[in-house]
PDB file of C-alpha atoms in Angstrom:
ATOM      1  CA  MET F   1     -10.055  -2.479   5.885  1.00  0.00           C
ATOM      2  CA  ARG F   2     -10.447  -0.724   2.561  1.00  0.00           C
ATOM      3  CA  TYR F   3     -12.676   2.325   2.143  1.00  0.00           C
ATOM      4  CA  GLY F   4     -14.861   3.204  -0.821  1.00  0.00           C
ATOM      5  CA  ILE F   5     -17.324   5.961  -1.583  1.00  0.00           C
ATOM      6  CA  ALA F   6     -20.724   5.922  -3.276  1.00  0.00           C
ATOM      7  CA  LEU F   7     -20.953   8.454  -6.089  1.00  0.00           C
ATOM      8  CA  PRO F   8     -24.356  10.170  -5.818  1.00  0.00           C
ATOM      9  CA  ASN F   9     -25.540   9.334  -9.341  1.00  0.00           C
ATOM     10  CA  ASN F  10     -28.784   8.265  -7.618  1.00  0.00           C
ATOM     11  CA  GLN F  11     -29.364  11.513  -5.703  1.00  0.00           C
ATOM     12  CA  GLY F  12     -30.412  13.997  -8.379  1.00  0.00           C
ATOM     13  CA  VAL F  13     -27.098  15.773  -9.035  1.00  0.00           C
ATOM     14  CA  ALA F  14     -27.775  18.060 -11.994  1.00  0.00           C
ATOM     15  CA  ARG F  15     -24.937  17.085 -14.371  1.00  0.00           C
ATOM     16  CA  MET F  16     -22.903  13.947 -14.868  1.00  0.00           C
ATOM     17  CA  ALA F  17     -19.793  16.136 -15.172  1.00  0.00           C
ATOM     18  CA  GLN F  18     -20.176  17.011 -11.482  1.00  0.00           C
ATOM     19  CA  LEU F  19     -20.061  13.311 -10.613  1.00  0.00           C
ATOM     20  CA  LEU F  20     -16.920  12.897 -12.690  1.00  0.00           C
ATOM     21  CA  GLU F  21     -15.283  15.718 -10.724  1.00  0.00           C
ATOM     22  CA  LEU F  22     -16.263  13.976  -7.491  1.00  0.00           C
ATOM     23  CA  ALA F  23     -14.702  10.740  -8.720  1.00  0.00           C
ATOM     24  CA  VAL F  24     -11.408  12.486  -9.467  1.00  0.00           C
ATOM     25  CA  ALA F  25     -11.525  14.062  -5.992  1.00  0.00           C
ATOM     26  CA  ALA F  26     -12.149  10.652  -4.394  1.00  0.00           C
ATOM     27  CA  GLU F  27      -9.024   9.264  -6.020  1.00  0.00           C
ATOM     28  CA  ALA F  28      -7.024  12.297  -4.895  1.00  0.00           C
ATOM     29  CA  MET F  29      -8.209  11.617  -1.319  1.00  0.00           C
ATOM     30  CA  GLN F  30      -6.878   8.057  -1.707  1.00  0.00           C
ATOM     31  CA  PHE F  31     -10.148   6.206  -1.329  1.00  0.00           C
ATOM     32  CA  ASP F  32      -9.819   2.635  -2.523  1.00  0.00           C
ATOM     33  CA  SER F  33     -12.985   2.355  -4.612  1.00  0.00           C
ATOM     34  CA  LEU F  34     -16.019   4.230  -5.893  1.00  0.00           C
ATOM     35  CA  TRP F  35     -19.472   2.839  -6.582  1.00  0.00           C
ATOM     36  CA  VAL F  36     -22.478   3.747  -8.719  1.00  0.00           C
ATOM     37  CA  SER F  37     -26.124   2.697  -8.391  1.00  0.00           C
ATOM     38  CA  GLU F  38     -28.793   1.728 -10.921  1.00  0.00           C
ATOM     39  CA  HIS F  39     -32.467   2.377 -11.569  1.00  0.00           C
ATOM     40  CA  LEU F  40     -34.007   2.978 -14.987  1.00  0.00           C
ATOM     41  CA  PHE F  41     -37.401   4.486 -14.196  1.00  0.00           C
ATOM     42  CA  HIS F  42     -38.162   6.848 -11.340  1.00  0.00           C
ATOM     43  CA  ALA F  43     -40.046   4.072  -9.579  1.00  0.00           C
ATOM     44  CA  SER F  44     -41.389   3.779  -6.024  1.00  0.00           C
ATOM     45  CA  TYR F  45     -38.994   5.330  -3.501  1.00  0.00           C
ATOM     46  CA  VAL F  46     -36.802   6.698  -6.314  1.00  0.00           C
ATOM     47  CA  ALA F  47     -39.665   8.888  -7.516  1.00  0.00           C
ATOM     48  CA  GLN F  48     -40.309  10.076  -3.960  1.00  0.00           C
ATOM     49  CA  ARG F  49     -36.648  11.041  -3.526  1.00  0.00           C
ATOM     50  CA  LEU F  50     -35.926  12.629  -6.897  1.00  0.00           C
ATOM     51  CA  GLY F  51     -39.132  14.064  -8.307  1.00  0.00           C
ATOM     52  CA  GLY F  52     -37.989  15.388 -11.696  1.00  0.00           C
ATOM     53  CA  ARG F  53     -34.261  15.380 -10.963  1.00  0.00           C
ATOM     54  CA  PRO F  54     -31.950  12.965 -12.838  1.00  0.00           C
ATOM     55  CA  TYR F  55     -30.773   9.475 -11.934  1.00  0.00           C
ATOM     56  CA  HIS F  56     -27.597   9.156 -14.021  1.00  0.00           C
ATOM     57  CA  GLU F  57     -26.827   5.976 -15.963  1.00  0.00           C
ATOM     58  CA  PRO F  58     -24.131   4.051 -14.066  1.00  0.00           C
ATOM     59  CA  LEU F  59     -22.106   2.318 -16.782  1.00  0.00           C
ATOM     60  CA  THR F  60     -21.753   5.459 -18.892  1.00  0.00           C
ATOM     61  CA  LEU F  61     -20.488   7.200 -15.775  1.00  0.00           C
ATOM     62  CA  LEU F  62     -18.036   4.401 -14.930  1.00  0.00           C
ATOM     63  CA  ALA F  63     -16.595   4.505 -18.453  1.00  0.00           C
ATOM     64  CA  ALA F  64     -15.969   8.241 -18.083  1.00  0.00           C
ATOM     65  CA  VAL F  65     -14.457   7.747 -14.624  1.00  0.00           C
ATOM     66  CA  ALA F  66     -12.213   4.969 -15.953  1.00  0.00           C
ATOM     67  CA  ALA F  67     -10.738   7.398 -18.478  1.00  0.00           C
ATOM     68  CA  GLN F  68     -10.111  10.106 -15.869  1.00  0.00           C
ATOM     69  CA  THR F  69      -8.611   8.017 -13.030  1.00  0.00           C
ATOM     70  CA  ARG F  70      -5.676   5.659 -12.669  1.00  0.00           C
ATOM     71  CA  GLN F  71      -5.872   3.649  -9.431  1.00  0.00           C
ATOM     72  CA  ILE F  72      -9.246   3.770  -7.708  1.00  0.00           C
ATOM     73  CA  ARG F  73     -11.382   0.666  -8.249  1.00  0.00           C
ATOM     74  CA  LEU F  74     -14.758   1.083  -9.967  1.00  0.00           C
ATOM     75  CA  GLY F  75     -17.819  -0.745  -8.657  1.00  0.00           C
ATOM     76  CA  THR F  76     -21.535  -1.132  -9.330  1.00  0.00           C
ATOM     77  CA  SER F  77     -23.796  -1.055  -6.281  1.00  0.00           C
ATOM     78  CA  VAL F  78     -25.696  -2.702  -7.829  1.00  0.00           C
ATOM     79  CA  LEU F  79     -26.594  -3.581 -11.411  1.00  0.00           C
ATOM     80  CA  VAL F  80     -30.087  -5.075 -11.544  1.00  0.00           C
ATOM     81  CA  LEU F  81     -29.427  -8.201 -13.596  1.00  0.00           C
ATOM     82  CA  PRO F  82     -32.979  -8.957 -14.856  1.00  0.00           C
ATOM     83  CA  TRP F  83     -32.980  -5.604 -16.683  1.00  0.00           C
ATOM     84  CA  HIS F  84     -29.973  -6.509 -18.877  1.00  0.00           C
ATOM     85  CA  HIS F  85     -29.414  -8.914 -21.745  1.00  0.00           C
ATOM     86  CA  PRO F  86     -26.254 -10.817 -20.727  1.00  0.00           C
ATOM     87  CA  VAL F  87     -24.468 -10.498 -24.092  1.00  0.00           C
ATOM     88  CA  ARG F  88     -24.779  -6.714 -24.193  1.00  0.00           C
ATOM     89  CA  LEU F  89     -23.913  -6.472 -20.502  1.00  0.00           C
ATOM     90  CA  ALA F  90     -20.871  -8.748 -20.865  1.00  0.00           C
ATOM     91  CA  LYS F  91     -19.460  -6.579 -23.660  1.00  0.00           C
ATOM     92  CA  THR F  92     -20.098  -3.314 -21.832  1.00  0.00           C
ATOM     93  CA  LEU F  93     -18.482  -4.519 -18.612  1.00  0.00           C
ATOM     94  CA  ALA F  94     -15.527  -6.009 -20.494  1.00  0.00           C
ATOM     95  CA  ALA F  95     -15.030  -2.633 -22.202  1.00  0.00           C
ATOM     96  CA  ILE F  96     -14.992  -0.805 -18.849  1.00  0.00           C
ATOM     97  CA  ASP F  97     -12.603  -3.372 -17.385  1.00  0.00           C
ATOM     98  CA  ASP F  98     -10.287  -2.885 -20.366  1.00  0.00           C
ATOM     99  CA  LEU F  99     -10.510   0.911 -20.259  1.00  0.00           C
ATOM    100  CA  SER F 100      -9.758   0.928 -16.529  1.00  0.00           C
ATOM    101  CA  GLU F 101      -6.853  -1.542 -16.828  1.00  0.00           C
ATOM    102  CA  GLY F 102      -8.689  -4.138 -14.760  1.00  0.00           C
ATOM    103  CA  ARG F 103     -10.213  -2.033 -11.959  1.00  0.00           C
ATOM    104  CA  LEU F 104     -13.860  -3.106 -12.300  1.00  0.00           C
ATOM    105  CA  LEU F 105     -15.925  -4.659  -9.484  1.00  0.00           C
ATOM    106  CA  VAL F 106     -19.339  -5.950 -10.566  1.00  0.00           C
ATOM    107  CA  GLY F 107     -21.934  -5.704  -7.796  1.00  0.00           C
ATOM    108  CA  VAL F 108     -25.238  -7.271  -8.839  1.00  0.00           C
ATOM    109  CA  GLY F 109     -28.734  -7.646  -7.424  1.00  0.00           C
ATOM    110  CA  VAL F 110     -32.416  -8.083  -8.221  1.00  0.00           C
ATOM    111  CA  ALA F 111     -34.115  -4.906  -6.828  1.00  0.00           C
ATOM    112  CA  GLN F 112     -37.515  -4.512  -5.149  1.00  0.00           C
ATOM    113  CA  THR F 113     -39.292  -1.943  -7.356  1.00  0.00           C
ATOM    114  CA  GLU F 114     -42.207  -3.986  -8.649  1.00  0.00           C
ATOM    115  CA  ASP F 115     -43.632  -1.050 -10.639  1.00  0.00           C
ATOM    116  CA  GLU F 116     -40.319  -0.681 -12.462  1.00  0.00           C
ATOM    117  CA  PHE F 117     -40.301  -4.344 -13.473  1.00  0.00           C
ATOM    118  CA  ALA F 118     -43.856  -3.963 -14.783  1.00  0.00           C
ATOM    119  CA  ASN F 119     -42.856  -1.008 -16.961  1.00  0.00           C
ATOM    120  CA  LEU F 120     -39.877  -2.933 -18.306  1.00  0.00           C
ATOM    121  CA  GLY F 121     -41.954  -6.018 -19.119  1.00  0.00           C
ATOM    122  CA  VAL F 122     -39.895  -8.230 -16.781  1.00  0.00           C
ATOM    123  CA  ASP F 123     -41.610 -10.684 -14.454  1.00  0.00           C
ATOM    124  CA  PHE F 124     -40.951  -9.394 -10.938  1.00  0.00           C
ATOM    125  CA  HIS F 125     -41.630 -12.793  -9.403  1.00  0.00           C
ATOM    126  CA  ARG F 126     -39.023 -14.500 -11.610  1.00  0.00           C
ATOM    127  CA  ARG F 127     -36.310 -11.930 -11.089  1.00  0.00           C
ATOM    128  CA  GLY F 128     -34.155 -14.247  -8.974  1.00  0.00           C
ATOM    129  CA  ARG F 129     -34.204 -17.008 -11.587  1.00  0.00           C
ATOM    130  CA  ILE F 130     -33.401 -14.533 -14.342  1.00  0.00           C
ATOM    131  CA  ALA F 131     -30.518 -13.114 -12.296  1.00  0.00           C
ATOM    132  CA  ASP F 132     -29.044 -16.549 -11.674  1.00  0.00           C
ATOM    133  CA  GLU F 133     -29.252 -17.397 -15.368  1.00  0.00           C
ATOM    134  CA  THR F 134     -27.627 -14.085 -16.277  1.00  0.00           C
ATOM    135  CA  LEU F 135     -24.709 -14.787 -13.958  1.00  0.00           C
ATOM    136  CA  GLY F 136     -24.136 -18.146 -15.595  1.00  0.00           C
ATOM    137  CA  ALA F 137     -24.326 -16.569 -19.017  1.00  0.00           C
ATOM    138  CA  LEU F 138     -21.867 -13.804 -18.098  1.00  0.00           C
ATOM    139  CA  LYS F 139     -19.305 -16.332 -16.926  1.00  0.00           C
ATOM    140  CA  ALA F 140     -19.631 -18.274 -20.176  1.00  0.00           C
ATOM    141  CA  LEU F 141     -19.298 -15.108 -22.268  1.00  0.00           C
ATOM    142  CA  TRP F 142     -16.209 -13.967 -20.367  1.00  0.00           C
ATOM    143  CA  THR F 143     -14.326 -17.265 -20.147  1.00  0.00           C
ATOM    144  CA  MET F 144     -15.113 -19.284 -23.308  1.00  0.00           C
ATOM    145  CA  ASP F 145     -13.519 -18.525 -26.681  1.00  0.00           C
ATOM    146  CA  VAL F 146     -16.793 -19.421 -28.393  1.00  0.00           C
ATOM    147  CA  PRO F 147     -19.325 -19.184 -25.574  1.00  0.00           C
ATOM    148  CA  GLU F 148     -22.201 -21.602 -25.266  1.00  0.00           C
ATOM    149  CA  PHE F 149     -25.136 -21.266 -22.917  1.00  0.00           C
ATOM    150  CA  SER F 150     -28.623 -22.736 -22.857  1.00  0.00           C
ATOM    151  CA  GLY F 151     -31.126 -21.571 -20.282  1.00  0.00           C
ATOM    152  CA  GLU F 152     -34.794 -20.781 -19.955  1.00  0.00           C
ATOM    153  CA  HIS F 153     -34.390 -17.113 -20.884  1.00  0.00           C
ATOM    154  CA  TYR F 154     -31.088 -16.904 -22.794  1.00  0.00           C
ATOM    155  CA  ARG F 155     -29.396 -19.185 -25.323  1.00  0.00           C
ATOM    156  CA  PHE F 156     -26.363 -18.665 -27.512  1.00  0.00           C
ATOM    157  CA  ALA F 157     -23.713 -20.762 -29.275  1.00  0.00           C
ATOM    158  CA  GLY F 158     -21.328 -20.785 -32.214  1.00  0.00           C
ATOM    159  CA  LEU F 159     -20.254 -17.122 -32.267  1.00  0.00           C
ATOM    160  CA  ARG F 160     -17.294 -15.374 -30.679  1.00  0.00           C
ATOM    161  CA  VAL F 161     -17.794 -12.479 -28.268  1.00  0.00           C
ATOM    162  CA  GLU F 162     -14.821 -10.151 -27.880  1.00  0.00           C
ATOM    163  CA  PRO F 163     -13.113  -8.534 -26.109  1.00  0.00           C
ATOM    164  CA  LYS F 164     -12.792 -10.474 -22.911  1.00  0.00           C
ATOM    165  CA  PRO F 165     -12.290  -8.580 -19.630  1.00  0.00           C
ATOM    166  CA  ARG F 166      -8.792  -7.558 -18.600  1.00  0.00           C
ATOM    167  CA  GLN F 167      -9.168  -9.375 -15.259  1.00  0.00           C
ATOM    168  CA  LYS F 168      -8.975 -13.162 -15.405  1.00  0.00           C
ATOM    169  CA  PRO F 169     -11.089 -15.179 -15.355  1.00  0.00           C
ATOM    170  CA  HIS F 170     -13.395 -12.144 -15.088  1.00  0.00           C
ATOM    171  CA  PRO F 171     -14.079  -9.095 -12.878  1.00  0.00           C
ATOM    172  CA  PRO F 172     -15.137 -10.029  -9.339  1.00  0.00           C
ATOM    173  CA  LEU F 173     -18.871 -10.672  -9.054  1.00  0.00           C
ATOM    174  CA  LEU F 174     -20.165  -9.260  -5.769  1.00  0.00           C
ATOM    175  CA  ILE F 175     -23.632 -10.481  -4.866  1.00  0.00           C
ATOM    176  CA  GLY F 176     -25.835  -7.773  -3.410  1.00  0.00           C
ATOM    177  CA  GLY F 177     -28.644  -8.385  -0.963  1.00  0.00           C
ATOM    178  CA  ASN F 178     -29.243  -9.491   2.592  1.00  0.00           C
ATOM    179  CA  SER F 179     -31.703 -12.348   2.022  1.00  0.00           C
ATOM    180  CA  ALA F 180     -31.236 -16.104   2.165  1.00  0.00           C
ATOM    181  CA  ALA F 181     -31.666 -16.176  -1.625  1.00  0.00           C
ATOM    182  CA  ALA F 182     -28.805 -13.689  -2.005  1.00  0.00           C
ATOM    183  CA  ILE F 183     -26.556 -15.883   0.139  1.00  0.00           C
ATOM    184  CA  ARG F 184     -27.412 -18.922  -2.000  1.00  0.00           C
ATOM    185  CA  ARG F 185     -26.606 -16.865  -5.116  1.00  0.00           C
ATOM    186  CA  LEU F 186     -23.304 -15.873  -3.554  1.00  0.00           C
ATOM    187  CA  GLN F 187     -22.407 -19.482  -2.772  1.00  0.00           C
ATOM    188  CA  ARG F 188     -23.157 -20.576  -6.337  1.00  0.00           C
ATOM    189  CA  TYR F 189     -21.910 -17.679  -8.452  1.00  0.00           C
ATOM    190  CA  GLY F 190     -20.259 -14.984  -6.395  1.00  0.00           C
ATOM    191  CA  ASP F 191     -16.729 -13.847  -5.620  1.00  0.00           C
ATOM    192  CA  GLY F 192     -17.834 -11.593  -2.755  1.00  0.00           C
ATOM    193  CA  TRP F 193     -20.826 -10.352  -0.779  1.00  0.00           C
ATOM    194  CA  HIS F 194     -22.159  -6.793  -1.017  1.00  0.00           C
ATOM    195  CA  PRO F 195     -24.762  -6.231   1.738  1.00  0.00           C
ATOM    196  CA  LEU F 196     -26.518  -2.904   2.176  1.00  0.00           C
ATOM    197  CA  SER F 197     -27.094  -1.314   5.576  1.00  0.00           C
ATOM    198  CA  LEU F 198     -26.370  -4.315   7.770  1.00  0.00           C
ATOM    199  CA  ALA F 199     -25.066  -3.852  11.289  1.00  0.00           C
ATOM    200  CA  PRO F 200     -21.792  -5.521  12.283  1.00  0.00           C
ATOM    201  CA  ALA F 201     -23.689  -7.974  14.490  1.00  0.00           C
ATOM    202  CA  GLN F 202     -25.957  -8.948  11.579  1.00  0.00           C
ATOM    203  CA  ILE F 203     -22.963  -9.547   9.328  1.00  0.00           C
ATOM    204  CA  ALA F 204     -21.286 -11.655  11.997  1.00  0.00           C
ATOM    205  CA  GLU F 205     -24.416 -13.828  12.171  1.00  0.00           C
ATOM    206  CA  ARG F 206     -24.416 -14.453   8.418  1.00  0.00           C
ATOM    207  CA  SER F 207     -20.695 -14.589   7.635  1.00  0.00           C
ATOM    208  CA  PRO F 208     -20.122 -18.226   8.742  1.00  0.00           C
ATOM    209  CA  GLY F 209     -22.417 -19.301   5.912  1.00  0.00           C
ATOM    210  CA  ILE F 210     -20.394 -17.569   3.190  1.00  0.00           C
ATOM    211  CA  GLY F 211     -16.856 -18.698   4.016  1.00  0.00           C
ATOM    212  CA  ALA F 212     -13.956 -17.033   5.756  1.00  0.00           C
ATOM    213  CA  GLN F 213     -12.078 -15.971   2.597  1.00  0.00           C
ATOM    214  CA  VAL F 214     -14.980 -14.247   0.821  1.00  0.00           C
ATOM    215  CA  PRO F 215     -14.672 -10.449   0.583  1.00  0.00           C
ATOM    216  CA  ILE F 216     -17.507  -8.600   2.327  1.00  0.00           C
ATOM    217  CA  VAL F 217     -18.141  -5.112   0.943  1.00  0.00           C
ATOM    218  CA  VAL F 218     -20.669  -3.230   3.081  1.00  0.00           C
ATOM    219  CA  ARG F 219     -22.360  -0.042   1.911  1.00  0.00           C
ATOM    220  CA  ALA F 220     -23.771   2.205   4.626  1.00  0.00           C
ATOM    221  CA  VAL F 221     -25.344   5.652   4.828  1.00  0.00           C
ATOM    222  CA  THR F 222     -22.848   7.764   6.762  1.00  0.00           C
ATOM    223  CA  GLU F 223     -23.128  10.627   9.235  1.00  0.00           C
ATOM    224  CA  ILE F 224     -20.602  12.106  11.652  1.00  0.00           C
ATOM    225  CA  ALA F 225     -22.652  13.129  14.688  1.00  0.00           C
ATOM    226  CA  ALA F 226     -21.910  15.790  17.277  1.00  0.00           C
ATOM    227  CA  GLN F 227     -23.318  13.731  20.148  1.00  0.00           C
ATOM    228  CA  PRO F 228     -23.010  10.024  21.021  1.00  0.00           C
ATOM    229  CA  TRP F 229     -25.830   7.715  19.967  1.00  0.00           C
ATOM    230  CA  GLU F 230     -27.387   5.361  22.504  1.00  0.00           C
ATOM    231  CA  ARG F 231     -27.523   2.393  20.113  1.00  0.00           C
ATOM    232  CA  PRO F 232     -24.561  -0.015  20.533  1.00  0.00           C
ATOM    233  CA  VAL F 233     -22.099   0.298  17.645  1.00  0.00           C
ATOM    234  CA  ALA F 234     -22.428  -3.393  16.722  1.00  0.00           C
ATOM    235  CA  GLU F 235     -26.175  -2.917  16.171  1.00  0.00           C
ATOM    236  CA  ARG F 236     -26.041   0.176  13.950  1.00  0.00           C
ATOM    237  CA  ARG F 237     -27.222  -0.344  10.372  1.00  0.00           C
ATOM    238  CA  THR F 238     -26.077   3.149   9.372  1.00  0.00           C
ATOM    239  CA  PHE F 239     -22.496   4.309   9.777  1.00  0.00           C
ATOM    240  CA  LYS F 240     -23.570   7.026  12.182  1.00  0.00           C
ATOM    241  CA  GLY F 241     -21.972   8.389  15.328  1.00  0.00           C
ATOM    242  CA  THR F 242     -19.226  10.560  16.704  1.00  0.00           C
ATOM    243  CA  ALA F 243     -15.749  10.130  15.253  1.00  0.00           C
ATOM    244  CA  ALA F 244     -14.803   7.883  18.179  1.00  0.00           C
ATOM    245  CA  GLU F 245     -17.962   5.794  17.737  1.00  0.00           C
ATOM    246  CA  LEU F 246     -17.313   5.413  14.024  1.00  0.00           C
ATOM    247  CA  ARG F 247     -13.794   4.174  14.727  1.00  0.00           C
ATOM    248  CA  ALA F 248     -15.308   1.638  17.135  1.00  0.00           C
ATOM    249  CA  MET F 249     -17.831   0.641  14.480  1.00  0.00           C
ATOM    250  CA  ILE F 250     -15.025   0.035  11.981  1.00  0.00           C
ATOM    251  CA  ALA F 251     -13.412  -2.288  14.522  1.00  0.00           C
ATOM    252  CA  ALA F 252     -16.725  -4.128  14.886  1.00  0.00           C
ATOM    253  CA  TYR F 253     -17.073  -4.460  11.129  1.00  0.00           C
ATOM    254  CA  ARG F 254     -13.526  -5.773  10.860  1.00  0.00           C
ATOM    255  CA  ALA F 255     -14.178  -8.332  13.595  1.00  0.00           C
ATOM    256  CA  ALA F 256     -17.279  -9.475  11.683  1.00  0.00           C
ATOM    257  CA  GLY F 257     -15.186 -10.150   8.570  1.00  0.00           C
ATOM    258  CA  VAL F 258     -15.855  -6.987   6.581  1.00  0.00           C
ATOM    259  CA  THR F 259     -13.080  -6.210   4.112  1.00  0.00           C
ATOM    260  CA  ASP F 260     -14.440  -3.006   2.548  1.00  0.00           C
ATOM    261  CA  LEU F 261     -16.703  -0.221   3.803  1.00  0.00           C
ATOM    262  CA  VAL F 262     -18.462   1.940   1.209  1.00  0.00           C
ATOM    263  CA  ILE F 263     -19.362   5.412   2.486  1.00  0.00           C
ATOM    264  CA  ASP F 264     -22.723   6.741   1.300  1.00  0.00           C
ATOM    265  CA  ALA F 265     -23.200  10.473   1.969  1.00  0.00           C
ATOM    266  CA  ASN F 266     -26.831  10.112   0.797  1.00  0.00           C
ATOM    267  CA  THR F 267     -27.108  13.640  -0.590  1.00  0.00           C
ATOM    268  CA  ALA F 268     -26.964  15.539  -3.877  1.00  0.00           C
ATOM    269  CA  ASP F 269     -25.077  18.377  -2.168  1.00  0.00           C
ATOM    270  CA  ILE F 270     -21.571  18.240  -3.677  1.00  0.00           C
ATOM    271  CA  ASP F 271     -20.015  20.502  -1.039  1.00  0.00           C
ATOM    272  CA  ALA F 272     -21.553  18.487   1.810  1.00  0.00           C
ATOM    273  CA  THR F 273     -20.298  15.255   0.242  1.00  0.00           C
ATOM    274  CA  LEU F 274     -16.750  16.547  -0.084  1.00  0.00           C
ATOM    275  CA  ALA F 275     -16.839  17.927   3.461  1.00  0.00           C
ATOM    276  CA  LEU F 276     -17.911  14.529   4.807  1.00  0.00           C
ATOM    277  CA  TRP F 277     -15.134  12.748   2.928  1.00  0.00           C
ATOM    278  CA  ARG F 278     -12.534  15.187   4.291  1.00  0.00           C
ATOM    279  CA  ARG F 279     -13.747  14.795   7.884  1.00  0.00           C
ATOM    280  CA  LEU F 280     -13.710  11.020   7.547  1.00  0.00           C
ATOM    281  CA  ARG F 281     -10.133  11.120   6.311  1.00  0.00           C
ATOM    282  CA  GLU F 282      -9.043  13.503   9.068  1.00  0.00           C
ATOM    283  CA  GLU F 283     -10.995  12.133  12.053  1.00  0.00           C
ATOM    284  CA  VAL F 284     -12.160   8.567  11.424  1.00  0.00           C
ATOM    285  CA  LEU F 285     -10.233   6.622   8.773  1.00  0.00           C
ATOM    286  CA  ILE F 286      -6.894   6.953  10.568  1.00  0.00           C
TER     287      ILE F 286
END
């Protein structure tokens, strides 16, 4: 099992420089990966959580982290594909993969914030089709010397796009989401599955449909509790419990086929985040 951490770029931390310091600390603590989230507007639940506090842009942050770290892998959890033109996105991600010497993991999804889609002029009800087309376009842009693609929303041909990513054929594409549509997207385009807040038992139910060799990278809100929780560890959608219960939950995740667990402290409090990471290293991830 590998262990990652979610940088709280989505929690209202005042300055991006604070997130960069957290990323450097995560590498020093020998976490395997770090992950950033994406929203553009303060829409729906984002507005309720943040008010007027910032939601920091994920790819700018990853580029800065790439320059300040050497080993930790850098992931998106997740990029909302219908909000990006594939040519611009392909170049940006290739640049980060190059800057990081091939450490990029590209988690992608479609989001649920209908008001945000409306303000971006993107059809919420076609977001899955747009995402699928974007994935096909990204693969063409990353793997063809002179890429060609013809779809309903995007078309290009006859011009080079450089540079290509450092990783070959391209950075791993991890398909976010827990729905049947997400699983179909994974089967067609993905190199791994990135579910959010699924219990070990739920993952075990779905994993036969995705193949035994597919990486499963689970992100879960995390809390080390003082007292045991009555819910069975295999049915917990949050990574919550005593240290002993969390170790049992890791075993349940591993048995379900999970390869990576991403720890989400779910707070803008930098000191609380660091304290949680230290306790996990000392008491749980042993």
